[in-house]
Amino acid sequence: MAERLILGRLANGKTAFRSLVMHMTCALAPSIHHNLASLHTQKYHFRTLTGSDEQPMMSLEDCPKYFVTNEPSCTCVAENIGNSSSAILWKDPDGKTNEYQTGSNSSLRLTLSTVDVTFNKRQYKCDLLHSSGVHTISYTLNIAVSPSSPTLDNCADTNQPSNDPNAVCTCTTTSLGEPAALFVWDDPEHNAVVFTRNETSLALPFAALNETYRGQAYRCILRHITGDFAIEYTPPTHYEDEKKGSLSGGAIAGIVLGTIAFICLILAAMCFIRRRFKK
């Protein structure tokens, strides 16, 4: 047992480490991995041949509030550990040791590079095994959940002019994700027309549309830390504007009939004048 970390029971009833190898090199790492996996609730203490009276300081760096794939992972930092041989390890919520590092420097760093999504909303713990005791700091795992892709509801046909001043196109989603996505309608130049963060539907009012973008696509977007989820929609032209730009069939028929009546009136007048001159 000369190269193993051994748990013992002291006379005063407190659990302690009875011995520790003098050289915490490659032989120590597997010992910590196998023998200290159960250190997650009780307070244990161990002695080394080169102890230190300094109190370590522990902190977390680059730990995202919501864990996203390919993001920098959470780093546990232990400082002021003196020159005593120490070990730092991450444990999952079930107490299983995931990663560990040993050394006798003034500080140790260990990054939590992998997580299990089944532990969402639970705490990972970083333990520092030091001559002064076991020091722990926790990180609550929050897995970012992507929103559902948006869909369009009750939107007028793009090719049919609309004369309804209250017409809208409604974009909906079954889930905003976690954290909640920003729900927004963007114009063709990527300017927000309307937006919300707490509703699962968002209406694009035709009355708010800019005439500059006639015939161009607007985008309904769910902006989220996992990415953007979008769908496009081109609003129809307004009926009132269509009347300004073109004539209806009835108007054209009226103009033709009016022109014919005017010509007939002129011809009748000319015939009347010719008859009077003949007399």
mmCIF file of C-alpha atoms in Angstrom:
data_model
loop_
_atom_site.group_PDB
_atom_site.id
_atom_site.type_symbol
_atom_site.label_atom_id
_atom_site.label_comp_id
_atom_site.label_asym_id
_atom_site.label_seq_id
_atom_site.Cartn_x
_atom_site.Cartn_y
_atom_site.Cartn_z
ATOM 1 C CA MET A 1 0.000 0.000 0.000
ATOM 2 C CA ALA A 2 3.028 2.272 -0.237
ATOM 3 C CA GLU A 3 1.716 3.876 -3.386
ATOM 4 C CA ARG A 4 -1.947 4.148 -2.492
ATOM 5 C CA LEU A 5 -3.998 6.791 -0.729
ATOM 6 C CA ILE A 6 -5.517 5.070 2.297
ATOM 7 C CA LEU A 7 -8.552 6.145 4.321
ATOM 8 C CA GLY A 8 -8.347 5.555 8.054
ATOM 9 C CA ARG A 9 -10.298 6.291 11.199
ATOM 10 C CA LEU A 10 -8.667 8.434 13.924
ATOM 11 C CA ALA A 11 -9.175 7.975 17.654
ATOM 12 C CA ASN A 12 -11.405 11.063 17.835
ATOM 13 C CA GLY A 13 -13.811 9.514 15.333
ATOM 14 C CA LYS A 14 -13.026 11.874 12.457
ATOM 15 C CA THR A 15 -12.221 10.265 9.153
ATOM 16 C CA ALA A 16 -8.761 11.069 7.854
ATOM 17 C CA PHE A 17 -6.218 10.001 5.341
ATOM 18 C CA ARG A 18 -3.655 7.826 7.129
ATOM 19 C CA SER A 19 -0.883 8.112 4.598
ATOM 20 C CA LEU A 20 -0.037 9.622 1.282
ATOM 21 C CA VAL A 21 2.719 8.733 -1.121
ATOM 22 C CA MET A 22 5.780 10.953 -0.948
ATOM 23 C CA HIS A 23 5.901 11.421 -4.696
ATOM 24 C CA MET A 24 2.464 12.287 -6.149
ATOM 25 C CA THR A 25 3.334 11.548 -9.757
ATOM 26 C CA CYS A 26 1.676 9.229 -12.244
ATOM 27 C CA ALA A 27 1.070 6.654 -9.513
ATOM 28 C CA LEU A 28 -1.127 9.107 -7.541
ATOM 29 C CA ALA A 29 -3.537 9.985 -10.321
ATOM 30 C CA PRO A 30 -5.156 6.545 -10.681
ATOM 31 C CA SER A 31 -5.241 6.238 -6.895
ATOM 32 C CA ILE A 32 -7.317 9.419 -6.607
ATOM 33 C CA HIS A 33 -9.501 8.329 -9.486
ATOM 34 C CA HIS A 34 -10.369 4.962 -7.923
ATOM 35 C CA ASN A 35 -10.165 5.570 -4.193
ATOM 36 C CA LEU A 36 -11.606 9.081 -3.819
ATOM 37 C CA ALA A 37 -14.650 8.818 -6.056
ATOM 38 C CA SER A 38 -16.845 8.589 -2.968
ATOM 39 C CA LEU A 39 -15.635 11.888 -1.478
ATOM 40 C CA HIS A 40 -18.671 14.057 -2.178
ATOM 41 C CA THR A 41 -20.648 14.595 1.025
ATOM 42 C CA GLN A 42 -18.492 14.091 4.124
ATOM 43 C CA LYS A 43 -15.530 16.220 5.118
ATOM 44 C CA TYR A 44 -12.299 14.288 4.808
ATOM 45 C CA HIS A 45 -8.803 15.340 5.784
ATOM 46 C CA PHE A 46 -5.454 13.943 4.846
ATOM 47 C CA ARG A 47 -1.887 14.447 5.932
ATOM 48 C CA THR A 48 1.176 14.827 3.765
ATOM 49 C CA LEU A 49 4.827 14.891 4.638
ATOM 50 C CA THR A 50 4.985 18.488 3.376
ATOM 51 C CA GLY A 51 1.873 20.085 4.759
ATOM 52 C CA SER A 52 0.868 23.747 4.467
ATOM 53 C CA ASP A 53 -1.097 26.036 6.740
ATOM 54 C CA GLU A 54 -2.347 28.243 3.885
ATOM 55 C CA GLN A 55 -6.060 28.253 3.164
ATOM 56 C CA PRO A 56 -6.759 27.619 -0.536
ATOM 57 C CA MET A 57 -9.050 29.821 -2.601
ATOM 58 C CA MET A 58 -11.315 28.286 -5.211
ATOM 59 C CA SER A 59 -13.125 29.951 -8.102
ATOM 60 C CA LEU A 60 -14.794 29.193 -11.446
ATOM 61 C CA GLU A 61 -13.793 30.785 -14.743
ATOM 62 C CA ASP A 62 -15.446 30.895 -18.181
ATOM 63 C CA CYS A 63 -18.456 28.983 -16.914
ATOM 64 C CA PRO A 64 -21.457 29.699 -19.163
ATOM 65 C CA LYS A 65 -24.836 30.198 -17.563
ATOM 66 C CA TYR A 66 -26.157 27.901 -20.284
ATOM 67 C CA PHE A 67 -23.973 25.141 -21.645
ATOM 68 C CA VAL A 68 -23.762 25.078 -25.446
ATOM 69 C CA THR A 69 -21.802 22.603 -27.551
ATOM 70 C CA ASN A 70 -18.405 23.970 -28.661
ATOM 71 C CA GLU A 71 -18.504 26.738 -26.064
ATOM 72 C CA PRO A 72 -15.554 27.147 -23.663
ATOM 73 C CA SER A 73 -16.202 24.814 -20.753
ATOM 74 C CA CYS A 74 -16.141 25.540 -17.050
ATOM 75 C CA THR A 75 -12.700 25.821 -15.433
ATOM 76 C CA CYS A 76 -12.111 25.222 -11.731
ATOM 77 C CA VAL A 77 -9.203 27.192 -10.258
ATOM 78 C CA ALA A 78 -7.526 26.499 -6.907
ATOM 79 C CA GLU A 79 -5.054 29.091 -5.636
ATOM 80 C CA ASN A 80 -2.956 29.640 -2.523
ATOM 81 C CA ILE A 81 -2.403 25.919 -2.119
ATOM 82 C CA GLY A 82 1.242 26.340 -1.153
ATOM 83 C CA ASN A 83 3.752 23.656 -2.014
ATOM 84 C CA SER A 84 1.814 20.741 -0.607
ATOM 85 C CA SER A 85 0.954 17.923 -2.945
ATOM 86 C CA SER A 86 -2.686 18.419 -3.908
ATOM 87 C CA ALA A 87 -5.259 17.118 -6.316
ATOM 88 C CA ILE A 88 -8.190 18.780 -8.032
ATOM 89 C CA LEU A 89 -11.070 16.826 -9.548
ATOM 90 C CA TRP A 90 -14.471 17.341 -11.162
ATOM 91 C CA LYS A 91 -17.308 15.045 -10.106
ATOM 92 C CA ASP A 92 -20.690 14.622 -11.724
ATOM 93 C CA PRO A 93 -23.926 14.917 -9.680
ATOM 94 C CA ASP A 94 -23.783 11.184 -8.902
ATOM 95 C CA GLY A 95 -20.331 11.583 -7.339
ATOM 96 C CA LYS A 96 -18.380 9.942 -10.147
ATOM 97 C CA THR A 97 -14.985 11.483 -10.849
ATOM 98 C CA ASN A 98 -14.864 12.771 -14.416
ATOM 99 C CA GLU A 99 -11.498 14.495 -14.635
ATOM 100 C CA TYR A 100 -8.631 15.148 -12.251
ATOM 101 C CA GLN A 101 -5.221 16.760 -12.023
ATOM 102 C CA THR A 102 -2.463 16.588 -9.428
ATOM 103 C CA GLY A 103 0.493 18.778 -8.611
ATOM 104 C CA SER A 104 2.413 20.731 -6.009
ATOM 105 C CA ASN A 105 2.320 24.178 -7.602
ATOM 106 C CA SER A 106 0.847 27.268 -5.972
ATOM 107 C CA SER A 107 -2.283 26.853 -8.103
ATOM 108 C CA LEU A 108 -4.132 24.194 -10.076
ATOM 109 C CA ARG A 109 -6.618 24.499 -12.955
ATOM 110 C CA LEU A 110 -8.960 21.870 -14.314
ATOM 111 C CA THR A 111 -11.502 22.308 -17.112
ATOM 112 C CA LEU A 112 -14.790 20.439 -17.227
ATOM 113 C CA SER A 113 -14.622 19.507 -20.895
ATOM 114 C CA THR A 114 -17.523 17.052 -21.098
ATOM 115 C CA VAL A 115 -20.955 16.966 -19.486
ATOM 116 C CA ASP A 116 -23.873 14.561 -19.492
ATOM 117 C CA VAL A 117 -27.144 16.142 -20.616
ATOM 118 C CA THR A 118 -29.054 13.824 -18.290
ATOM 119 C CA PHE A 119 -27.648 15.880 -15.402
ATOM 120 C CA ASN A 120 -29.366 19.050 -16.581
ATOM 121 C CA LYS A 121 -30.278 21.368 -13.659
ATOM 122 C CA ARG A 122 -27.976 19.437 -11.310
ATOM 123 C CA GLN A 123 -24.631 20.360 -9.781
ATOM 124 C CA TYR A 124 -21.165 19.307 -10.837
ATOM 125 C CA LYS A 125 -18.645 19.686 -8.018
ATOM 126 C CA CYS A 126 -14.986 20.592 -8.142
ATOM 127 C CA ASP A 127 -13.024 19.236 -5.155
ATOM 128 C CA LEU A 128 -9.563 20.299 -4.073
ATOM 129 C CA LEU A 129 -7.849 17.614 -1.987
ATOM 130 C CA HIS A 130 -5.442 19.628 0.129
ATOM 131 C CA SER A 131 -3.546 19.255 3.382
ATOM 132 C CA SER A 132 -6.046 21.623 5.008
ATOM 133 C CA GLY A 133 -9.016 19.510 3.924
ATOM 134 C CA VAL A 134 -11.360 19.028 1.005
ATOM 135 C CA HIS A 135 -12.500 22.312 -0.524
ATOM 136 C CA THR A 136 -15.493 22.285 -2.865
ATOM 137 C CA ILE A 137 -17.071 24.650 -5.356
ATOM 138 C CA SER A 138 -20.145 23.812 -7.447
ATOM 139 C CA TYR A 139 -21.401 24.542 -10.954
ATOM 140 C CA THR A 140 -25.068 24.057 -11.854
ATOM 141 C CA LEU A 141 -25.415 22.584 -15.318
ATOM 142 C CA ASN A 142 -27.997 24.293 -17.516
ATOM 143 C CA ILE A 143 -28.206 22.826 -20.995
ATOM 144 C CA ALA A 144 -29.298 25.327 -23.645
ATOM 145 C CA VAL A 145 -32.354 24.035 -25.521
ATOM 146 C CA SER A 146 -32.978 25.211 -29.080
ATOM 147 C CA PRO A 147 -36.399 26.692 -29.928
ATOM 148 C CA SER A 148 -38.793 25.010 -32.324
ATOM 149 C CA SER A 149 -38.628 26.231 -35.910
ATOM 150 C CA PRO A 150 -41.148 29.018 -36.652
ATOM 151 C CA THR A 151 -44.190 28.570 -38.896
ATOM 152 C CA LEU A 152 -46.597 31.036 -40.549
ATOM 153 C CA ASP A 153 -50.308 31.212 -39.724
ATOM 154 C CA ASN A 154 -53.171 33.229 -41.266
ATOM 155 C CA CYS A 155 -50.916 35.027 -43.722
ATOM 156 C CA ALA A 156 -52.467 36.527 -46.853
ATOM 157 C CA ASP A 157 -51.450 35.153 -50.239
ATOM 158 C CA THR A 158 -48.430 37.061 -51.469
ATOM 159 C CA ASN A 159 -49.913 37.294 -54.977
ATOM 160 C CA GLN A 160 -53.319 38.618 -53.869
ATOM 161 C CA PRO A 161 -53.581 42.357 -53.025
ATOM 162 C CA SER A 162 -55.077 43.082 -49.616
ATOM 163 C CA ASN A 163 -57.411 45.953 -48.774
ATOM 164 C CA ASP A 164 -57.689 45.059 -45.067
ATOM 165 C CA PRO A 165 -55.985 47.773 -42.955
ATOM 166 C CA ASN A 166 -55.841 45.361 -40.005
ATOM 167 C CA ALA A 167 -54.263 42.490 -41.922
ATOM 168 C CA VAL A 168 -51.345 40.685 -40.267
ATOM 169 C CA CYS A 169 -49.112 37.679 -40.795
ATOM 170 C CA THR A 170 -48.590 35.649 -37.620
ATOM 171 C CA CYS A 171 -45.397 33.729 -36.963
ATOM 172 C CA THR A 172 -45.630 30.993 -34.318
ATOM 173 C CA THR A 173 -43.431 28.458 -32.538
ATOM 174 C CA THR A 174 -44.240 25.624 -30.168
ATOM 175 C CA SER A 175 -41.244 26.462 -27.963
ATOM 176 C CA LEU A 176 -38.996 29.474 -27.388
ATOM 177 C CA GLY A 177 -36.224 27.207 -26.101
ATOM 178 C CA GLU A 178 -34.079 27.760 -23.018
ATOM 179 C CA PRO A 179 -33.166 30.450 -22.371
ATOM 180 C CA ALA A 180 -36.129 32.025 -24.181
ATOM 181 C CA ALA A 181 -35.297 33.126 -27.706
ATOM 182 C CA LEU A 182 -35.886 36.660 -28.967
ATOM 183 C CA PHE A 183 -38.837 36.518 -31.387
ATOM 184 C CA VAL A 184 -38.536 39.203 -34.076
ATOM 185 C CA TRP A 185 -39.826 40.250 -37.496
ATOM 186 C CA ASP A 186 -37.028 41.838 -39.557
ATOM 187 C CA ASP A 187 -37.483 43.994 -42.656
ATOM 188 C CA PRO A 188 -35.362 43.299 -45.780
ATOM 189 C CA GLU A 189 -32.535 45.445 -44.353
ATOM 190 C CA HIS A 190 -32.483 43.472 -41.075
ATOM 191 C CA ASN A 191 -34.182 46.153 -38.981
ATOM 192 C CA ALA A 192 -36.593 44.892 -36.324
ATOM 193 C CA VAL A 193 -40.229 45.795 -37.043
ATOM 194 C CA VAL A 194 -41.770 44.060 -34.001
ATOM 195 C CA PHE A 195 -40.332 41.696 -31.390
ATOM 196 C CA THR A 196 -41.107 39.837 -28.154
ATOM 197 C CA ARG A 197 -39.266 37.539 -25.744
ATOM 198 C CA ASN A 198 -42.098 35.925 -23.823
ATOM 199 C CA GLU A 199 -44.725 35.016 -26.423
ATOM 200 C CA THR A 200 -44.832 32.009 -28.751
ATOM 201 C CA SER A 201 -46.504 34.004 -31.547
ATOM 202 C CA LEU A 202 -45.702 37.332 -33.157
ATOM 203 C CA ALA A 203 -47.845 39.209 -35.693
ATOM 204 C CA LEU A 204 -46.452 41.346 -38.504
ATOM 205 C CA PRO A 205 -49.001 44.167 -39.055
ATOM 206 C CA PHE A 206 -49.273 45.197 -42.691
ATOM 207 C CA ALA A 207 -49.970 48.761 -41.579
ATOM 208 C CA ALA A 208 -46.415 48.981 -40.212
ATOM 209 C CA LEU A 209 -44.740 47.956 -43.461
ATOM 210 C CA ASN A 210 -42.418 50.347 -45.232
ATOM 211 C CA GLU A 211 -43.440 51.071 -48.826
ATOM 212 C CA THR A 212 -39.743 51.109 -49.740
ATOM 213 C CA TYR A 213 -39.667 47.326 -49.378
ATOM 214 C CA ARG A 214 -42.680 46.587 -51.574
ATOM 215 C CA GLY A 215 -42.418 43.066 -52.966
ATOM 216 C CA GLN A 216 -39.450 42.115 -50.747
ATOM 217 C CA ALA A 217 -39.294 39.360 -48.149
ATOM 218 C CA TYR A 218 -39.540 39.947 -44.407
ATOM 219 C CA ARG A 219 -37.994 37.408 -42.024
ATOM 220 C CA CYS A 220 -39.504 35.927 -38.888
ATOM 221 C CA ILE A 221 -36.551 34.957 -36.675
ATOM 222 C CA LEU A 222 -36.060 33.188 -33.362
ATOM 223 C CA ARG A 223 -32.686 34.496 -32.173
ATOM 224 C CA HIS A 224 -31.122 32.066 -29.705
ATOM 225 C CA ILE A 225 -27.703 31.282 -28.226
ATOM 226 C CA THR A 226 -27.748 28.012 -30.176
ATOM 227 C CA GLY A 227 -28.357 29.856 -33.461
ATOM 228 C CA ASP A 228 -31.032 31.644 -35.500
ATOM 229 C CA PHE A 229 -34.191 29.903 -36.713
ATOM 230 C CA ALA A 230 -35.992 31.816 -39.470
ATOM 231 C CA ILE A 231 -38.734 31.741 -42.088
ATOM 232 C CA GLU A 232 -39.440 34.310 -44.832
ATOM 233 C CA TYR A 233 -42.680 35.927 -45.966
ATOM 234 C CA THR A 234 -43.378 38.490 -48.680
ATOM 235 C CA PRO A 235 -46.467 40.596 -47.832
ATOM 236 C CA PRO A 236 -48.983 41.317 -50.624
ATOM 237 C CA THR A 237 -49.254 44.764 -52.156
ATOM 238 C CA HIS A 238 -52.016 47.013 -50.809
ATOM 239 C CA TYR A 239 -55.283 47.166 -52.775
ATOM 240 C CA GLU A 240 -55.467 50.952 -52.529
ATOM 241 C CA ASP A 241 -52.086 51.323 -54.175
ATOM 242 C CA GLU A 242 -53.041 48.887 -56.896
ATOM 243 C CA LYS A 243 -55.943 51.200 -57.896
ATOM 244 C CA LYS A 244 -53.516 54.086 -58.237
ATOM 245 C CA GLY A 245 -51.245 52.205 -60.562
ATOM 246 C CA SER A 246 -53.809 50.544 -62.871
ATOM 247 C CA LEU A 247 -57.435 50.763 -64.053
ATOM 248 C CA SER A 248 -60.095 48.159 -63.439
ATOM 249 C CA GLY A 249 -62.068 46.547 -66.293
ATOM 250 C CA GLY A 250 -65.204 48.543 -65.389
ATOM 251 C CA ALA A 251 -63.318 51.816 -65.502
ATOM 252 C CA ILE A 252 -61.874 51.004 -68.921
ATOM 253 C CA ALA A 253 -65.340 50.057 -70.277
ATOM 254 C CA GLY A 254 -66.763 53.324 -68.958
ATOM 255 C CA ILE A 255 -64.062 55.337 -70.689
ATOM 256 C CA VAL A 256 -64.673 53.537 -74.012
ATOM 257 C CA LEU A 257 -68.448 54.047 -73.849
ATOM 258 C CA GLY A 258 -68.006 57.680 -72.906
ATOM 259 C CA THR A 259 -65.670 58.237 -75.831
ATOM 260 C CA ILE A 260 -68.127 56.615 -78.273
ATOM 261 C CA ALA A 261 -71.000 58.724 -76.940
ATOM 262 C CA PHE A 262 -68.903 61.871 -77.309
ATOM 263 C CA ILE A 263 -68.055 61.009 -80.937
ATOM 264 C CA CYS A 264 -71.704 60.290 -81.708
ATOM 265 C CA LEU A 265 -72.672 63.650 -80.231
ATOM 266 C CA ILE A 266 -70.146 65.447 -82.424
ATOM 267 C CA LEU A 267 -71.359 63.641 -85.557
ATOM 268 C CA ALA A 268 -74.977 64.503 -84.781
ATOM 269 C CA ALA A 269 -74.059 68.156 -84.330
ATOM 270 C CA MET A 270 -72.226 68.217 -87.645
ATOM 271 C CA CYS A 271 -75.245 66.700 -89.450
ATOM 272 C CA PHE A 272 -77.549 69.298 -87.912
ATOM 273 C CA ILE A 273 -75.302 72.143 -89.038
ATOM 274 C CA ARG A 274 -75.064 70.825 -92.623
ATOM 275 C CA ARG A 275 -78.856 70.592 -92.935
ATOM 276 C CA ARG A 276 -79.331 74.178 -91.877
ATOM 277 C CA PHE A 277 -76.836 75.444 -94.434
ATOM 278 C CA LYS A 278 -78.595 73.536 -97.247
ATOM 279 C CA LYS A 279 -81.848 75.344 -96.538
#
